[in-house]
């Protein structure tokens, strides 16, 4: 009789090819992206403080040579998350070749948020591209507070967020991001193997509150600019 | 007399002549169903009527009819094993339905569970996963003295809870991705939680997961629909243990 070790399967090279390895990669990169959006949201809150701190902080970030390293790392994490998530969604979709006539329901059902994670991801991807075009690669206004001209990001933000359609789209996209996080943050714990009956409720609560804080924080900026800060 | 009192139900049942044949829903009537009948007994009544009128009976899997073998399957109104939790189809009683109800009955649907006929699916993919490592081949020698190897009561209870998996496949049927994670993790856990399972623990998880993927089940999204549909309520904790063991084994393997 053959022992278990004789099948000749390769563990370490198989990790990234396996369903579990891929999910773990999506989970870990997802945690990285979750931390990024939290920090980004907190930075955006500077809009509530004033134009000058907002612009000076933007300048501090973008003039730091480490920014290229950070941006490169972030891009890599993001691409890994998106590419592997799309690949696994495709595999998952093919794993059921005929559809049920009646969807599962009640306690045995699956929520819309969980069924549409891939669609949320695609919407966030579109949002992100448009977001970079509007802001990072948007109009280059400049302002001088003394030590020389720096980019007037505040002016651009105020200008963009005075377009009602843009505000609506921004808010919708950020609500979708909130749903994505409400599943993703908690799910990544389970995917890497962190599960304990005593802490499950805490993990769930953390996931939902994290999503709420990030989404509400982000939404604050356009709403503040549109309704309160009339430029 | 009983027939006059019983419930009448209109069923829409998936009928498919063979693995390659196109399937479709056919309407069937169940007459004189009593509340104490099980769901399968209700189908027996339908089948007797079909046979009497010279038609093909509805094929469905069953064996023990007491919730222990995992043979019965089918998706009832969208839910594997029907609306009740912690219940197999054979233990689902008609008292959970009322006169005049319309019930849609489908097979477990997953690419890894091809339809054989009507409601019967081929679940041998589970056997192949089990064969890839769901056993112990290390020589454990002669029986030990009762207290030579201590196993905590809580560990043995959790191992036993995982071992109660009857391999019915409801987890796959319920999962939006047709993932077999709950089944595989239960089979892994009941050995991983006991001393005998330790020697081959890492090879076992790598091999069984490789077989699970080779059978083309989907990946786990942690929705929990599997555990909610499981007749023996296998816990999601097992999936986390499998994920943990798999990462560890993958990192350590040479
Ligand atoms: S027939 Fe054995 S569990 Fe239902």
PDB file of N, CA and C in Angstrom, chain A residues 114-159:
ATOM      1  N   UNK A 114     -22.748  38.950  -1.054  1.00  0.00           N
ATOM      2  CA  UNK A 114     -21.773  37.876  -1.250  1.00  0.00           C
ATOM      3  C   UNK A 114     -21.814  37.317  -2.674  1.00  0.00           C
ATOM      4  N   UNK A 115     -22.997  37.371  -3.280  1.00  0.00           N
ATOM      5  CA  UNK A 115     -23.093  36.866  -4.651  1.00  0.00           C
ATOM      6  C   UNK A 115     -22.448  37.822  -5.654  1.00  0.00           C
ATOM      7  N   UNK A 116     -22.369  39.104  -5.291  1.00  0.00           N
ATOM      8  CA  UNK A 116     -21.948  40.095  -6.294  1.00  0.00           C
ATOM      9  C   UNK A 116     -20.568  40.672  -6.016  1.00  0.00           C
ATOM     10  N   UNK A 117     -19.767  39.966  -5.242  1.00  0.00           N
ATOM     11  CA  UNK A 117     -18.439  40.508  -4.906  1.00  0.00           C
ATOM     12  C   UNK A 117     -17.627  40.847  -6.160  1.00  0.00           C
ATOM     13  N   UNK A 118     -17.707  40.009  -7.161  1.00  0.00           N
ATOM     14  CA  UNK A 118     -16.949  40.244  -8.393  1.00  0.00           C
ATOM     15  C   UNK A 118     -17.441  41.520  -9.091  1.00  0.00           C
ATOM     16  N   UNK A 119     -18.763  41.727  -9.088  1.00  0.00           N
ATOM     17  CA  UNK A 119     -19.315  42.913  -9.746  1.00  0.00           C
ATOM     18  C   UNK A 119     -18.937  44.176  -8.974  1.00  0.00           C
ATOM     19  N   UNK A 120     -18.972  44.057  -7.634  1.00  0.00           N
ATOM     20  CA  UNK A 120     -18.535  45.195  -6.813  1.00  0.00           C
ATOM     21  C   UNK A 120     -17.092  45.532  -7.149  1.00  0.00           C
ATOM     22  N   UNK A 121     -16.272  44.493  -7.256  1.00  0.00           N
ATOM     23  CA  UNK A 121     -14.855  44.684  -7.567  1.00  0.00           C
ATOM     24  C   UNK A 121     -14.669  45.405  -8.891  1.00  0.00           C
ATOM     25  N   UNK A 122     -15.444  44.992  -9.904  1.00  0.00           N
ATOM     26  CA  UNK A 122     -15.307  45.621 -11.221  1.00  0.00           C
ATOM     27  C   UNK A 122     -15.735  47.082 -11.165  1.00  0.00           C
ATOM     28  N   UNK A 123     -16.818  47.356 -10.414  1.00  0.00           N
ATOM     29  CA  UNK A 123     -17.267  48.744 -10.292  1.00  0.00           C
ATOM     30  C   UNK A 123     -16.205  49.587  -9.578  1.00  0.00           C
ATOM     31  N   UNK A 124     -15.594  49.013  -8.555  1.00  0.00           N
ATOM     32  CA  UNK A 124     -14.552  49.745  -7.831  1.00  0.00           C
ATOM     33  C   UNK A 124     -13.349  49.981  -8.758  1.00  0.00           C
ATOM     34  N   UNK A 125     -13.063  49.013  -9.610  1.00  0.00           N
ATOM     35  CA  UNK A 125     -11.953  49.176 -10.567  1.00  0.00           C
ATOM     36  C   UNK A 125     -12.229  50.346 -11.517  1.00  0.00           C
ATOM     37  N   UNK A 126     -13.455  50.397 -12.050  1.00  0.00           N
ATOM     38  CA  UNK A 126     -13.828  51.505 -12.950  1.00  0.00           C
ATOM     39  C   UNK A 126     -13.747  52.824 -12.188  1.00  0.00           C
ATOM     40  N   UNK A 127     -14.283  52.797 -10.979  1.00  0.00           N
ATOM     41  CA  UNK A 127     -14.249  54.008 -10.151  1.00  0.00           C
ATOM     42  C   UNK A 127     -12.810  54.481  -9.951  1.00  0.00           C
ATOM     43  N   UNK A 128     -11.943  53.537  -9.653  1.00  0.00           N
ATOM     44  CA  UNK A 128     -10.553  53.882  -9.360  1.00  0.00           C
ATOM     45  C   UNK A 128      -9.889  54.537 -10.570  1.00  0.00           C
ATOM     46  N   UNK A 129     -10.137  53.986 -11.743  1.00  0.00           N
ATOM     47  CA  UNK A 129      -9.513  54.543 -12.958  1.00  0.00           C
ATOM     48  C   UNK A 129     -10.015  55.976 -13.181  1.00  0.00           C
ATOM     49  N   UNK A 130     -11.336  56.156 -13.083  1.00  0.00           N
ATOM     50  CA  UNK A 130     -11.892  57.500 -13.268  1.00  0.00           C
ATOM     51  C   UNK A 130     -11.388  58.453 -12.185  1.00  0.00           C
ATOM     52  N   UNK A 131     -11.257  57.921 -10.990  1.00  0.00           N
ATOM     53  CA  UNK A 131     -10.802  58.691  -9.836  1.00  0.00           C
ATOM     54  C   UNK A 131      -9.378  59.209 -10.080  1.00  0.00           C
ATOM     55  N   UNK A 132      -8.514  58.336 -10.609  1.00  0.00           N
ATOM     56  CA  UNK A 132      -7.131  58.751 -10.887  1.00  0.00           C
ATOM     57  C   UNK A 132      -7.117  59.807 -11.991  1.00  0.00           C
ATOM     58  N   UNK A 133      -7.972  59.617 -13.001  1.00  0.00           N
ATOM     59  CA  UNK A 133      -8.016  60.587 -14.100  1.00  0.00           C
ATOM     60  C   UNK A 133      -8.476  61.950 -13.573  1.00  0.00           C
ATOM     61  N   UNK A 134      -9.517  61.942 -12.711  1.00  0.00           N
ATOM     62  CA  UNK A 134     -10.057  63.216 -12.215  1.00  0.00           C
ATOM     63  C   UNK A 134      -9.089  63.937 -11.297  1.00  0.00           C
ATOM     64  N   UNK A 135      -8.408  63.180 -10.444  1.00  0.00           N
ATOM     65  CA  UNK A 135      -7.614  63.853  -9.409  1.00  0.00           C
ATOM     66  C   UNK A 135      -6.112  63.765  -9.652  1.00  0.00           C
ATOM     67  N   UNK A 136      -5.564  62.555  -9.594  1.00  0.00           N
ATOM     68  CA  UNK A 136      -4.111  62.436  -9.734  1.00  0.00           C
ATOM     69  C   UNK A 136      -3.636  63.065 -11.050  1.00  0.00           C
ATOM     70  N   UNK A 137      -4.372  62.746 -12.133  1.00  0.00           N
ATOM     71  CA  UNK A 137      -3.975  63.287 -13.440  1.00  0.00           C
ATOM     72  C   UNK A 137      -4.916  64.408 -13.872  1.00  0.00           C
ATOM     73  N   UNK A 138      -5.580  65.043 -12.903  1.00  0.00           N
ATOM     74  CA  UNK A 138      -6.510  66.132 -13.209  1.00  0.00           C
ATOM     75  C   UNK A 138      -5.778  67.463 -13.367  1.00  0.00           C
ATOM     76  N   UNK A 139      -6.584  68.528 -13.474  1.00  0.00           N
ATOM     77  CA  UNK A 139      -6.026  69.873 -13.707  1.00  0.00           C
ATOM     78  C   UNK A 139      -4.973  70.220 -12.654  1.00  0.00           C
ATOM     79  N   UNK A 140      -3.883  70.814 -13.106  1.00  0.00           N
ATOM     80  CA  UNK A 140      -2.767  71.166 -12.211  1.00  0.00           C
ATOM     81  C   UNK A 140      -2.882  72.632 -11.801  1.00  0.00           C
ATOM     82  N   UNK A 141      -3.720  72.942 -10.849  1.00  0.00           N
ATOM     83  CA  UNK A 141      -3.757  74.305 -10.312  1.00  0.00           C
ATOM     84  C   UNK A 141      -2.585  74.442  -9.356  1.00  0.00           C
ATOM     85  N   UNK A 142      -2.124  75.682  -9.183  1.00  0.00           N
ATOM     86  CA  UNK A 142      -1.056  75.818  -8.198  1.00  0.00           C
ATOM     87  C   UNK A 142      -1.340  76.969  -7.242  1.00  0.00           C
ATOM     88  N   UNK A 143      -0.702  76.880  -6.096  1.00  0.00           N
ATOM     89  CA  UNK A 143      -0.915  77.867  -5.040  1.00  0.00           C
ATOM     90  C   UNK A 143       0.424  78.048  -4.345  1.00  0.00           C
ATOM     91  N   UNK A 144       0.651  79.255  -3.791  1.00  0.00           N
ATOM     92  CA  UNK A 144       1.929  79.516  -3.120  1.00  0.00           C
ATOM     93  C   UNK A 144       1.675  80.005  -1.707  1.00  0.00           C
ATOM     94  N   UNK A 145       2.104  79.196  -0.732  1.00  0.00           N
ATOM     95  CA  UNK A 145       1.927  79.611   0.673  1.00  0.00           C
ATOM     96  C   UNK A 145       3.210  80.223   1.222  1.00  0.00           C
ATOM     97  N   UNK A 146       4.214  80.508   0.372  1.00  0.00           N
ATOM     98  CA  UNK A 146       5.463  81.092   0.853  1.00  0.00           C
ATOM     99  C   UNK A 146       6.681  80.407   0.272  1.00  0.00           C
ATOM    100  N   UNK A 147       6.868  79.091   0.568  1.00  0.00           N
ATOM    101  CA  UNK A 147       8.127  78.455   0.123  1.00  0.00           C
ATOM    102  C   UNK A 147       8.134  78.078  -1.367  1.00  0.00           C
ATOM    103  N   UNK A 148       7.252  78.614  -2.137  1.00  0.00           N
ATOM    104  CA  UNK A 148       7.228  78.287  -3.564  1.00  0.00           C
ATOM    105  C   UNK A 148       5.902  77.654  -3.943  1.00  0.00           C
ATOM    106  N   UNK A 149       5.584  77.611  -5.242  1.00  0.00           N
ATOM    107  CA  UNK A 149       4.280  77.101  -5.660  1.00  0.00           C
ATOM    108  C   UNK A 149       4.166  75.571  -5.454  1.00  0.00           C
ATOM    109  N   UNK A 150       3.021  75.162  -4.975  1.00  0.00           N
ATOM    110  CA  UNK A 150       2.722  73.729  -4.877  1.00  0.00           C
ATOM    111  C   UNK A 150       1.357  73.498  -5.527  1.00  0.00           C
ATOM    112  N   UNK A 151       1.028  72.216  -5.718  1.00  0.00           N
ATOM    113  CA  UNK A 151      -0.227  71.917  -6.413  1.00  0.00           C
ATOM    114  C   UNK A 151      -1.430  72.269  -5.531  1.00  0.00           C
ATOM    115  N   UNK A 152      -2.416  72.933  -6.129  1.00  0.00           N
ATOM    116  CA  UNK A 152      -3.639  73.279  -5.388  1.00  0.00           C
ATOM    117  C   UNK A 152      -4.684  72.183  -5.610  1.00  0.00           C
ATOM    118  N   UNK A 153      -4.473  71.088  -4.887  1.00  0.00           N
ATOM    119  CA  UNK A 153      -5.378  69.945  -4.991  1.00  0.00           C
ATOM    120  C   UNK A 153      -6.764  70.314  -4.483  1.00  0.00           C
ATOM    121  N   UNK A 154      -6.762  71.131  -3.454  1.00  0.00           N
ATOM    122  CA  UNK A 154      -8.030  71.537  -2.831  1.00  0.00           C
ATOM    123  C   UNK A 154      -8.958  72.185  -3.852  1.00  0.00           C
ATOM    124  N   UNK A 155      -8.398  73.046  -4.681  1.00  0.00           N
ATOM    125  CA  UNK A 155      -9.207  73.748  -5.683  1.00  0.00           C
ATOM    126  C   UNK A 155      -9.844  72.748  -6.653  1.00  0.00           C
ATOM    127  N   UNK A 156      -9.019  71.781  -7.072  1.00  0.00           N
ATOM    128  CA  UNK A 156      -9.515  70.758  -8.008  1.00  0.00           C
ATOM    129  C   UNK A 156     -10.637  69.937  -7.372  1.00  0.00           C
ATOM    130  N   UNK A 157     -10.423  69.539  -6.115  1.00  0.00           N
ATOM    131  CA  UNK A 157     -11.419  68.718  -5.414  1.00  0.00           C
ATOM    132  C   UNK A 157     -12.740  69.468  -5.297  1.00  0.00           C
ATOM    133  N   UNK A 158     -12.636  70.742  -4.921  1.00  0.00           N
ATOM    134  CA  UNK A 158     -13.846  71.550  -4.766  1.00  0.00           C
ATOM    135  C   UNK A 158     -14.564  71.680  -6.110  1.00  0.00           C
ATOM    136  N   UNK A 159     -13.769  71.880  -7.152  1.00  0.00           N
ATOM    137  CA  UNK A 159     -14.341  72.028  -8.490  1.00  0.00           C
ATOM    138  C   UNK A 159     -15.075  70.750  -8.909  1.00  0.00           C
TER     139      UNK A 159
END
